[in-house]
Amino acid sequence: MTLKTLRLSSSGAKVALRSAGRGAPVVLVHGVGLQSAAWGPQIEALSAHHHVIALDMPGHGGSDPLPEGSGLEAFVAWAAEALAALGLGPVSLAGHSMGALIAGGLAVEHPDLLRRVALLNPVFCRAPADRAAVEARAALIRAGEINHAAPLSRWFSLDPEERAVRSATKSWLEAVSPTGYATAYSAFATGDATYAARMGEIRIPLLALTGSEDANSTPQMARAIADTVQNGRHETIKGHRHMVNLTAPDLVNHALAEWLARPDAPAVIHEVAS
């Protein structure tokens, strides 16, 4: 695996990334507070047959931030410019959480850049109470009140088998720029509605995958996304929460390998036992 940087032509902003493997390109975008290293199990597995590029989101890892107050549309525009700078032609794109919002927005705004899209632990049309809760968290983060223990308690169970990946996730949260974190989280708080009304425009094969115990990126949301788009499939990894790509990597990698292999993905329900 190689660590690299891109320079975006319009802004000159730096984009840090991890690159591994050869073959058809697969681009990965992580969630709020994390970095490209959070895709470690997927980079290792998928790079056996693909060229995998995991991007550091703006203000995370080694990537330059977007201006404070940037909404989801700005993150989508950033991702489109990053894909153009990579110069790989249409790619398969997978995003987790906030990365899933970016990936979904790209599939709406720039379908020519993508061959297919996978949304891991996506949020979609939150209920009013859930929207109020996440917006309240965003306001606290903007005010500098950052509590890393809270997301860890939502994202992981107390299963001893999750200790190592929980510890790694804690280190990524602690390393993120507070300003970059606040900007991304604020975009995440309202981004579930940004492209919701246009998701039906997506025609490329789409996978929406989440954990059965993810209280905020629920199986119902994944199902609703798959039912809304024109070529969607949803999967639920039973017994897992928000960081399912780390807590159930083999199952997620298998689902992604199937997604990459299938030219078509009709909407179905498919539960995977842990």
PDB file of C-alpha atoms in Angstrom:
ATOM      1  CA  MET A   1       0.000   0.000   0.000  1.00  0.00           C
ATOM      2  CA  THR A   2       1.282   3.453  -0.944  1.00  0.00           C
ATOM      3  CA  LEU A   3       0.488   6.805   0.692  1.00  0.00           C
ATOM      4  CA  LYS A   4       0.041   9.554  -1.898  1.00  0.00           C
ATOM      5  CA  THR A   5      -1.276  13.092  -2.304  1.00  0.00           C
ATOM      6  CA  LEU A   6      -3.228  14.807  -5.069  1.00  0.00           C
ATOM      7  CA  ARG A   7      -3.473  18.516  -5.788  1.00  0.00           C
ATOM      8  CA  LEU A   8      -6.887  19.690  -6.950  1.00  0.00           C
ATOM      9  CA  SER A   9      -6.648  21.950  -9.965  1.00  0.00           C
ATOM     10  CA  SER A  10      -9.247  24.574  -9.043  1.00  0.00           C
ATOM     11  CA  SER A  11      -8.326  25.154  -5.394  1.00  0.00           C
ATOM     12  CA  GLY A  12      -4.846  23.673  -5.107  1.00  0.00           C
ATOM     13  CA  ALA A  13      -6.080  21.755  -2.081  1.00  0.00           C
ATOM     14  CA  LYS A  14      -4.201  18.643  -1.031  1.00  0.00           C
ATOM     15  CA  VAL A  15      -5.994  15.286  -0.946  1.00  0.00           C
ATOM     16  CA  ALA A  16      -4.229  12.473   0.891  1.00  0.00           C
ATOM     17  CA  LEU A  17      -4.937   8.892  -0.104  1.00  0.00           C
ATOM     18  CA  ARG A  18      -3.903   5.263   0.211  1.00  0.00           C
ATOM     19  CA  SER A  19      -3.440   3.238  -2.961  1.00  0.00           C
ATOM     20  CA  ALA A  20      -3.020  -0.512  -3.403  1.00  0.00           C
ATOM     21  CA  GLY A  21      -3.440  -3.168  -6.065  1.00  0.00           C
ATOM     22  CA  ARG A  22      -3.993  -3.176  -9.802  1.00  0.00           C
ATOM     23  CA  GLY A  23      -7.055  -3.526 -11.967  1.00  0.00           C
ATOM     24  CA  ALA A  24     -10.399  -1.772 -12.215  1.00  0.00           C
ATOM     25  CA  PRO A  25     -10.478   1.230  -9.849  1.00  0.00           C
ATOM     26  CA  VAL A  26     -12.421   1.187  -6.590  1.00  0.00           C
ATOM     27  CA  VAL A  27     -12.543   4.414  -4.551  1.00  0.00           C
ATOM     28  CA  LEU A  28     -13.420   4.446  -0.832  1.00  0.00           C
ATOM     29  CA  VAL A  29     -14.577   7.435   1.266  1.00  0.00           C
ATOM     30  CA  HIS A  30     -14.712   7.133   5.069  1.00  0.00           C
ATOM     31  CA  GLY A  31     -17.020   8.690   7.652  1.00  0.00           C
ATOM     32  CA  VAL A  32     -16.836  11.733   9.939  1.00  0.00           C
ATOM     33  CA  GLY A  33     -13.910  11.788  12.350  1.00  0.00           C
ATOM     34  CA  LEU A  34     -12.074   8.903  10.700  1.00  0.00           C
ATOM     35  CA  GLN A  35      -9.475   8.595   7.958  1.00  0.00           C
ATOM     36  CA  SER A  36      -8.625   6.360   5.020  1.00  0.00           C
ATOM     37  CA  ALA A  37      -6.942   3.836   7.361  1.00  0.00           C
ATOM     38  CA  ALA A  38     -10.451   2.915   8.559  1.00  0.00           C
ATOM     39  CA  TRP A  39     -10.833   0.983   5.296  1.00  0.00           C
ATOM     40  CA  GLY A  40      -7.878  -1.278   6.141  1.00  0.00           C
ATOM     41  CA  PRO A  41      -9.685  -4.650   5.814  1.00  0.00           C
ATOM     42  CA  GLN A  42     -11.320  -3.590   2.556  1.00  0.00           C
ATOM     43  CA  ILE A  43      -8.079  -2.249   1.065  1.00  0.00           C
ATOM     44  CA  GLU A  44      -6.351  -5.525   1.847  1.00  0.00           C
ATOM     45  CA  ALA A  45      -9.117  -7.737   0.452  1.00  0.00           C
ATOM     46  CA  LEU A  46     -10.221  -5.788  -2.607  1.00  0.00           C
ATOM     47  CA  SER A  47      -6.725  -4.864  -3.786  1.00  0.00           C
ATOM     48  CA  ALA A  48      -6.106  -8.516  -4.681  1.00  0.00           C
ATOM     49  CA  HIS A  49      -8.102  -7.914  -7.883  1.00  0.00           C
ATOM     50  CA  HIS A  50      -8.662  -4.146  -8.060  1.00  0.00           C
ATOM     51  CA  HIS A  51      -6.831  -0.853  -7.842  1.00  0.00           C
ATOM     52  CA  VAL A  52      -8.142   0.474  -4.515  1.00  0.00           C
ATOM     53  CA  ILE A  53      -7.872   4.156  -3.610  1.00  0.00           C
ATOM     54  CA  ALA A  54      -9.019   5.276  -0.147  1.00  0.00           C
ATOM     55  CA  LEU A  55      -9.326   9.060   0.212  1.00  0.00           C
ATOM     56  CA  ASP A  56      -8.918  11.147   3.349  1.00  0.00           C
ATOM     57  CA  MET A  57     -12.025  13.335   3.531  1.00  0.00           C
ATOM     58  CA  PRO A  58     -11.462  17.133   3.728  1.00  0.00           C
ATOM     59  CA  GLY A  59     -10.116  18.167   7.128  1.00  0.00           C
ATOM     60  CA  HIS A  60      -9.359  14.546   8.008  1.00  0.00           C
ATOM     61  CA  GLY A  61      -6.089  12.623   7.874  1.00  0.00           C
ATOM     62  CA  GLY A  62      -3.737  14.447   5.532  1.00  0.00           C
ATOM     63  CA  SER A  63      -6.342  16.252   3.401  1.00  0.00           C
ATOM     64  CA  ASP A  64      -6.825  19.993   3.435  1.00  0.00           C
ATOM     65  CA  PRO A  65     -10.158  21.212   4.864  1.00  0.00           C
ATOM     66  CA  LEU A  66     -13.078  22.800   3.110  1.00  0.00           C
ATOM     67  CA  PRO A  67     -14.177  26.249   4.311  1.00  0.00           C
ATOM     68  CA  GLU A  68     -16.068  26.246   7.607  1.00  0.00           C
ATOM     69  CA  GLY A  69     -19.810  25.988   7.047  1.00  0.00           C
ATOM     70  CA  SER A  70     -19.491  23.894   3.880  1.00  0.00           C
ATOM     71  CA  GLY A  71     -22.529  21.710   3.268  1.00  0.00           C
ATOM     72  CA  LEU A  72     -22.797  18.289   1.688  1.00  0.00           C
ATOM     73  CA  GLU A  73     -22.858  19.778  -1.809  1.00  0.00           C
ATOM     74  CA  ALA A  74     -19.326  21.135  -1.260  1.00  0.00           C
ATOM     75  CA  PHE A  75     -18.097  17.700  -0.176  1.00  0.00           C
ATOM     76  CA  VAL A  76     -19.676  16.172  -3.287  1.00  0.00           C
ATOM     77  CA  ALA A  77     -17.984  18.780  -5.492  1.00  0.00           C
ATOM     78  CA  TRP A  78     -14.675  18.032  -3.730  1.00  0.00           C
ATOM     79  CA  ALA A  79     -15.074  14.308  -4.407  1.00  0.00           C
ATOM     80  CA  ALA A  80     -15.908  14.925  -8.069  1.00  0.00           C
ATOM     81  CA  GLU A  81     -12.750  17.010  -8.444  1.00  0.00           C
ATOM     82  CA  ALA A  82     -10.695  14.344  -6.668  1.00  0.00           C
ATOM     83  CA  LEU A  83     -11.992  11.640  -9.029  1.00  0.00           C
ATOM     84  CA  ALA A  84     -11.186  13.846 -12.013  1.00  0.00           C
ATOM     85  CA  ALA A  85      -7.674  14.422 -10.648  1.00  0.00           C
ATOM     86  CA  LEU A  86      -7.149  10.674 -10.297  1.00  0.00           C
ATOM     87  CA  GLY A  87      -7.769  10.349 -14.021  1.00  0.00           C
ATOM     88  CA  LEU A  88      -8.944   6.749 -13.826  1.00  0.00           C
ATOM     89  CA  GLY A  89     -12.186   7.096 -15.761  1.00  0.00           C
ATOM     90  CA  PRO A  90     -15.464   5.887 -14.239  1.00  0.00           C
ATOM     91  CA  VAL A  91     -14.864   4.149 -10.904  1.00  0.00           C
ATOM     92  CA  SER A  92     -16.715   1.948  -8.457  1.00  0.00           C
ATOM     93  CA  LEU A  93     -17.289   4.120  -5.385  1.00  0.00           C
ATOM     94  CA  ALA A  94     -18.043   3.019  -1.824  1.00  0.00           C
ATOM     95  CA  GLY A  95     -18.680   5.374   1.070  1.00  0.00           C
ATOM     96  CA  HIS A  96     -19.279   4.795   4.765  1.00  0.00           C
ATOM     97  CA  SER A  97     -21.651   6.997   6.806  1.00  0.00           C
ATOM     98  CA  MET A  98     -20.755  10.590   5.783  1.00  0.00           C
ATOM     99  CA  GLY A  99     -18.824   8.998   2.933  1.00  0.00           C
ATOM    100  CA  ALA A 100     -22.065   7.285   1.896  1.00  0.00           C
ATOM    101  CA  LEU A 101     -23.791  10.663   1.708  1.00  0.00           C
ATOM    102  CA  ILE A 102     -20.968  11.921  -0.502  1.00  0.00           C
ATOM    103  CA  ALA A 103     -21.139   8.800  -2.671  1.00  0.00           C
ATOM    104  CA  GLY A 104     -24.904   9.085  -3.054  1.00  0.00           C
ATOM    105  CA  GLY A 105     -24.597  12.759  -3.973  1.00  0.00           C
ATOM    106  CA  LEU A 106     -21.985  11.922  -6.595  1.00  0.00           C
ATOM    107  CA  ALA A 107     -24.246   9.264  -8.085  1.00  0.00           C
ATOM    108  CA  VAL A 108     -26.924  11.944  -8.468  1.00  0.00           C
ATOM    109  CA  GLU A 109     -24.764  14.869  -9.617  1.00  0.00           C
ATOM    110  CA  HIS A 110     -21.982  13.109 -11.541  1.00  0.00           C
ATOM    111  CA  PRO A 111     -23.181   9.693 -12.760  1.00  0.00           C
ATOM    112  CA  ASP A 112     -20.630   9.830 -15.588  1.00  0.00           C
ATOM    113  CA  LEU A 113     -17.832   9.468 -13.013  1.00  0.00           C
ATOM    114  CA  LEU A 114     -19.170   6.207 -11.564  1.00  0.00           C
ATOM    115  CA  ARG A 115     -19.727   2.620 -12.664  1.00  0.00           C
ATOM    116  CA  ARG A 116     -21.531   1.611  -9.473  1.00  0.00           C
ATOM    117  CA  VAL A 117     -21.961   2.875  -5.925  1.00  0.00           C
ATOM    118  CA  ALA A 118     -22.068   1.246  -2.479  1.00  0.00           C
ATOM    119  CA  LEU A 119     -23.426   3.014   0.597  1.00  0.00           C
ATOM    120  CA  LEU A 120     -22.286   1.472   3.890  1.00  0.00           C
ATOM    121  CA  ASN A 121     -24.226   2.440   7.010  1.00  0.00           C
ATOM    122  CA  PRO A 122     -25.999   5.275   5.199  1.00  0.00           C
ATOM    123  CA  VAL A 123     -28.477   7.725   6.697  1.00  0.00           C
ATOM    124  CA  PHE A 124     -31.602   8.624   4.761  1.00  0.00           C
ATOM    125  CA  CYS A 125     -34.561  10.855   5.667  1.00  0.00           C
ATOM    126  CA  ARG A 126     -34.112  10.864   9.452  1.00  0.00           C
ATOM    127  CA  ALA A 127     -37.158  11.119  11.688  1.00  0.00           C
ATOM    128  CA  PRO A 128     -37.625  14.608  13.212  1.00  0.00           C
ATOM    129  CA  ALA A 129     -36.400  13.527  16.660  1.00  0.00           C
ATOM    130  CA  ASP A 130     -33.304  11.899  15.192  1.00  0.00           C
ATOM    131  CA  ARG A 131     -32.618  14.990  13.074  1.00  0.00           C
ATOM    132  CA  ALA A 132     -32.877  17.203  16.168  1.00  0.00           C
ATOM    133  CA  ALA A 133     -30.475  14.958  18.103  1.00  0.00           C
ATOM    134  CA  VAL A 134     -27.785  14.922  15.405  1.00  0.00           C
ATOM    135  CA  GLU A 135     -28.088  18.670  14.830  1.00  0.00           C
ATOM    136  CA  ALA A 136     -27.672  19.226  18.574  1.00  0.00           C
ATOM    137  CA  ARG A 137     -24.492  17.127  18.502  1.00  0.00           C
ATOM    138  CA  ALA A 138     -23.235  19.163  15.544  1.00  0.00           C
ATOM    139  CA  ALA A 139     -23.827  22.409  17.444  1.00  0.00           C
ATOM    140  CA  LEU A 140     -21.839  21.135  20.431  1.00  0.00           C
ATOM    141  CA  ILE A 141     -18.965  20.063  18.171  1.00  0.00           C
ATOM    142  CA  ARG A 142     -18.918  23.489  16.496  1.00  0.00           C
ATOM    143  CA  ALA A 143     -18.731  25.016  19.968  1.00  0.00           C
ATOM    144  CA  GLY A 144     -15.666  22.913  20.742  1.00  0.00           C
ATOM    145  CA  GLU A 145     -17.425  20.387  22.995  1.00  0.00           C
ATOM    146  CA  ILE A 146     -16.134  17.154  21.500  1.00  0.00           C
ATOM    147  CA  ASN A 147     -16.932  13.898  23.280  1.00  0.00           C
ATOM    148  CA  HIS A 148     -15.221  10.970  21.563  1.00  0.00           C
ATOM    149  CA  ALA A 149     -16.721   8.438  23.964  1.00  0.00           C
ATOM    150  CA  ALA A 150     -20.254   9.123  22.702  1.00  0.00           C
ATOM    151  CA  PRO A 151     -19.779   7.989  19.081  1.00  0.00           C
ATOM    152  CA  LEU A 152     -17.742   4.998  20.202  1.00  0.00           C
ATOM    153  CA  SER A 153     -20.640   3.878  22.398  1.00  0.00           C
ATOM    154  CA  ARG A 154     -23.030   4.207  19.453  1.00  0.00           C
ATOM    155  CA  TRP A 155     -20.723   2.574  16.925  1.00  0.00           C
ATOM    156  CA  PHE A 156     -19.502  -0.458  18.884  1.00  0.00           C
ATOM    157  CA  SER A 157     -20.883  -3.073  21.238  1.00  0.00           C
ATOM    158  CA  LEU A 158     -19.077  -4.259  24.365  1.00  0.00           C
ATOM    159  CA  ASP A 159     -18.069  -7.490  22.645  1.00  0.00           C
ATOM    160  CA  PRO A 160     -14.400  -8.186  23.511  1.00  0.00           C
ATOM    161  CA  GLU A 161     -13.795  -9.065  19.857  1.00  0.00           C
ATOM    162  CA  GLU A 162     -14.426  -5.413  18.977  1.00  0.00           C
ATOM    163  CA  ARG A 163     -11.863  -3.954  21.405  1.00  0.00           C
ATOM    164  CA  ALA A 164      -8.999  -3.657  18.936  1.00  0.00           C
ATOM    165  CA  VAL A 165     -10.997  -1.900  16.203  1.00  0.00           C
ATOM    166  CA  ARG A 166     -12.714   0.281  18.802  1.00  0.00           C
ATOM    167  CA  SER A 167      -9.281   1.361  20.059  1.00  0.00           C
ATOM    168  CA  ALA A 168      -8.099   2.117  16.528  1.00  0.00           C
ATOM    169  CA  THR A 169     -11.250   4.131  15.852  1.00  0.00           C
ATOM    170  CA  LYS A 170     -10.693   6.088  19.078  1.00  0.00           C
ATOM    171  CA  SER A 171      -7.190   7.016  17.897  1.00  0.00           C
ATOM    172  CA  TRP A 172      -8.565   8.308  14.571  1.00  0.00           C
ATOM    173  CA  LEU A 173     -11.211  10.390  16.331  1.00  0.00           C
ATOM    174  CA  GLU A 174      -8.590  11.886  18.617  1.00  0.00           C
ATOM    175  CA  ALA A 175      -6.320  12.742  15.680  1.00  0.00           C
ATOM    176  CA  VAL A 176      -8.872  14.595  13.535  1.00  0.00           C
ATOM    177  CA  SER A 177      -8.752  18.378  13.222  1.00  0.00           C
ATOM    178  CA  PRO A 178     -11.513  19.857  15.444  1.00  0.00           C
ATOM    179  CA  THR A 179     -12.398  22.371  12.721  1.00  0.00           C
ATOM    180  CA  GLY A 180     -12.466  19.742   9.992  1.00  0.00           C
ATOM    181  CA  TYR A 181     -14.544  17.500  12.242  1.00  0.00           C
ATOM    182  CA  ALA A 182     -17.043  20.271  12.989  1.00  0.00           C
ATOM    183  CA  THR A 183     -17.454  21.185   9.308  1.00  0.00           C
ATOM    184  CA  ALA A 184     -17.982  17.584   8.239  1.00  0.00           C
ATOM    185  CA  TYR A 185     -20.316  16.758  11.121  1.00  0.00           C
ATOM    186  CA  SER A 186     -22.500  19.769  10.406  1.00  0.00           C
ATOM    187  CA  ALA A 187     -22.792  18.690   6.759  1.00  0.00           C
ATOM    188  CA  PHE A 188     -23.555  15.166   7.931  1.00  0.00           C
ATOM    189  CA  ALA A 189     -26.290  16.395  10.288  1.00  0.00           C
ATOM    190  CA  THR A 190     -28.413  17.794   7.465  1.00  0.00           C
ATOM    191  CA  GLY A 191     -27.041  15.797   4.518  1.00  0.00           C
ATOM    192  CA  ASP A 192     -29.528  12.934   4.747  1.00  0.00           C
ATOM    193  CA  ALA A 193     -32.116  15.208   3.138  1.00  0.00           C
ATOM    194  CA  THR A 194     -29.883  16.996   0.607  1.00  0.00           C
ATOM    195  CA  TYR A 195     -30.272  14.499  -2.242  1.00  0.00           C
ATOM    196  CA  ALA A 196     -33.162  12.434  -0.877  1.00  0.00           C
ATOM    197  CA  ALA A 197     -35.688  13.715  -3.402  1.00  0.00           C
ATOM    198  CA  ARG A 198     -33.313  12.955  -6.307  1.00  0.00           C
ATOM    199  CA  MET A 199     -32.162   9.461  -5.356  1.00  0.00           C
ATOM    200  CA  GLY A 200     -34.607   8.010  -7.858  1.00  0.00           C
ATOM    201  CA  GLU A 201     -32.410   9.457 -10.610  1.00  0.00           C
ATOM    202  CA  ILE A 202     -29.636   6.952  -9.799  1.00  0.00           C
ATOM    203  CA  ARG A 203     -29.448   4.260 -12.475  1.00  0.00           C
ATOM    204  CA  ILE A 204     -26.074   2.648 -11.778  1.00  0.00           C
ATOM    205  CA  PRO A 205     -25.989  -0.506  -9.619  1.00  0.00           C
ATOM    206  CA  LEU A 206     -26.302   0.495  -5.960  1.00  0.00           C
ATOM    207  CA  LEU A 207     -25.676  -1.478  -2.770  1.00  0.00           C
ATOM    208  CA  ALA A 208     -26.975  -0.138   0.550  1.00  0.00           C
ATOM    209  CA  LEU A 209     -25.540  -2.119   3.475  1.00  0.00           C
ATOM    210  CA  THR A 210     -25.774  -1.636   7.226  1.00  0.00           C
ATOM    211  CA  GLY A 211     -25.749  -3.496  10.533  1.00  0.00           C
ATOM    212  CA  SER A 212     -28.923  -4.800  12.105  1.00  0.00           C
ATOM    213  CA  GLU A 213     -28.055  -3.048  15.396  1.00  0.00           C
ATOM    214  CA  ASP A 214     -27.159   0.337  13.904  1.00  0.00           C
ATOM    215  CA  ALA A 215     -29.684   2.630  15.556  1.00  0.00           C
ATOM    216  CA  ASN A 216     -28.924   5.667  13.382  1.00  0.00           C
ATOM    217  CA  SER A 217     -28.154   4.102   9.994  1.00  0.00           C
ATOM    218  CA  THR A 218     -30.935   1.574  10.194  1.00  0.00           C
ATOM    219  CA  PRO A 219     -31.825  -1.399   7.980  1.00  0.00           C
ATOM    220  CA  GLN A 220     -35.037   0.457   7.164  1.00  0.00           C
ATOM    221  CA  MET A 221     -32.987   3.338   5.743  1.00  0.00           C
ATOM    222  CA  ALA A 222     -30.895   0.979   3.614  1.00  0.00           C
ATOM    223  CA  ARG A 223     -34.049  -0.704   2.340  1.00  0.00           C
ATOM    224  CA  ALA A 224     -35.657   2.665   1.539  1.00  0.00           C
ATOM    225  CA  ILE A 225     -32.610   3.738  -0.466  1.00  0.00           C
ATOM    226  CA  ALA A 226     -32.526   0.499  -2.447  1.00  0.00           C
ATOM    227  CA  ASP A 227     -36.249   0.759  -3.126  1.00  0.00           C
ATOM    228  CA  THR A 228     -35.944   4.389  -4.248  1.00  0.00           C
ATOM    229  CA  VAL A 229     -33.173   3.982  -6.820  1.00  0.00           C
ATOM    230  CA  GLN A 230     -33.627   2.199 -10.118  1.00  0.00           C
ATOM    231  CA  ASN A 231     -31.078  -0.590  -9.677  1.00  0.00           C
ATOM    232  CA  GLY A 232     -30.674  -1.121  -5.934  1.00  0.00           C
ATOM    233  CA  ARG A 233     -29.895  -3.907  -3.510  1.00  0.00           C
ATOM    234  CA  HIS A 234     -29.781  -3.788   0.286  1.00  0.00           C
ATOM    235  CA  GLU A 235     -28.049  -6.042   2.775  1.00  0.00           C
ATOM    236  CA  THR A 236     -28.100  -6.249   6.555  1.00  0.00           C
ATOM    237  CA  ILE A 237     -25.227  -7.681   8.577  1.00  0.00           C
ATOM    238  CA  LYS A 238     -26.919  -9.202  11.603  1.00  0.00           C
ATOM    239  CA  GLY A 239     -25.622  -8.444  15.096  1.00  0.00           C
ATOM    240  CA  HIS A 240     -23.424  -5.461  14.162  1.00  0.00           C
ATOM    241  CA  ARG A 241     -23.539  -1.678  14.579  1.00  0.00           C
ATOM    242  CA  HIS A 242     -22.169   1.332  12.710  1.00  0.00           C
ATOM    243  CA  MET A 243     -18.553   0.288  12.081  1.00  0.00           C
ATOM    244  CA  VAL A 244     -19.584  -2.905  10.367  1.00  0.00           C
ATOM    245  CA  ASN A 245     -16.701  -2.769   7.897  1.00  0.00           C
ATOM    246  CA  LEU A 246     -14.345  -3.221  10.890  1.00  0.00           C
ATOM    247  CA  THR A 247     -16.434  -5.473  13.117  1.00  0.00           C
ATOM    248  CA  ALA A 248     -17.563  -7.857  10.341  1.00  0.00           C
ATOM    249  CA  PRO A 249     -14.900  -7.328   7.664  1.00  0.00           C
ATOM    250  CA  ASP A 250     -15.186 -10.730   6.016  1.00  0.00           C
ATOM    251  CA  LEU A 251     -18.929 -10.380   5.500  1.00  0.00           C
ATOM    252  CA  VAL A 252     -18.619  -6.804   4.252  1.00  0.00           C
ATOM    253  CA  ASN A 253     -15.746  -7.727   1.930  1.00  0.00           C
ATOM    254  CA  HIS A 254     -17.830 -10.581   0.497  1.00  0.00           C
ATOM    255  CA  ALA A 255     -20.760  -8.231  -0.088  1.00  0.00           C
ATOM    256  CA  LEU A 256     -18.486  -5.690  -1.784  1.00  0.00           C
ATOM    257  CA  ALA A 257     -16.895  -8.383  -3.951  1.00  0.00           C
ATOM    258  CA  GLU A 258     -20.367  -9.447  -5.108  1.00  0.00           C
ATOM    259  CA  TRP A 259     -21.283  -5.804  -5.753  1.00  0.00           C
ATOM    260  CA  LEU A 260     -18.142  -5.374  -7.858  1.00  0.00           C
ATOM    261  CA  ALA A 261     -18.813  -8.562  -9.817  1.00  0.00           C
ATOM    262  CA  ARG A 262     -22.465  -7.901 -10.659  1.00  0.00           C
ATOM    263  CA  PRO A 263     -23.388  -5.679 -13.608  1.00  0.00           C
ATOM    264  CA  ASP A 264     -26.951  -5.641 -12.276  1.00  0.00           C
ATOM    265  CA  ALA A 265     -28.259  -5.633  -8.704  1.00  0.00           C
ATOM    266  CA  PRO A 266     -32.062  -5.872  -8.486  1.00  0.00           C
ATOM    267  CA  ALA A 267     -33.551  -4.806  -5.187  1.00  0.00           C
ATOM    268  CA  VAL A 268     -33.721  -7.684  -2.754  1.00  0.00           C
ATOM    269  CA  ILE A 269     -33.577  -8.317   0.983  1.00  0.00           C
ATOM    270  CA  HIS A 270     -30.524 -10.266   2.025  1.00  0.00           C
ATOM    271  CA  GLU A 271     -29.575 -10.748   5.681  1.00  0.00           C
ATOM    272  CA  VAL A 272     -26.129 -12.067   6.521  1.00  0.00           C
ATOM    273  CA  ALA A 273     -25.665 -13.835   9.843  1.00  0.00           C
ATOM    274  CA  SER A 274     -22.597 -12.861  11.848  1.00  0.00           C
TER     275      SER A 274
END
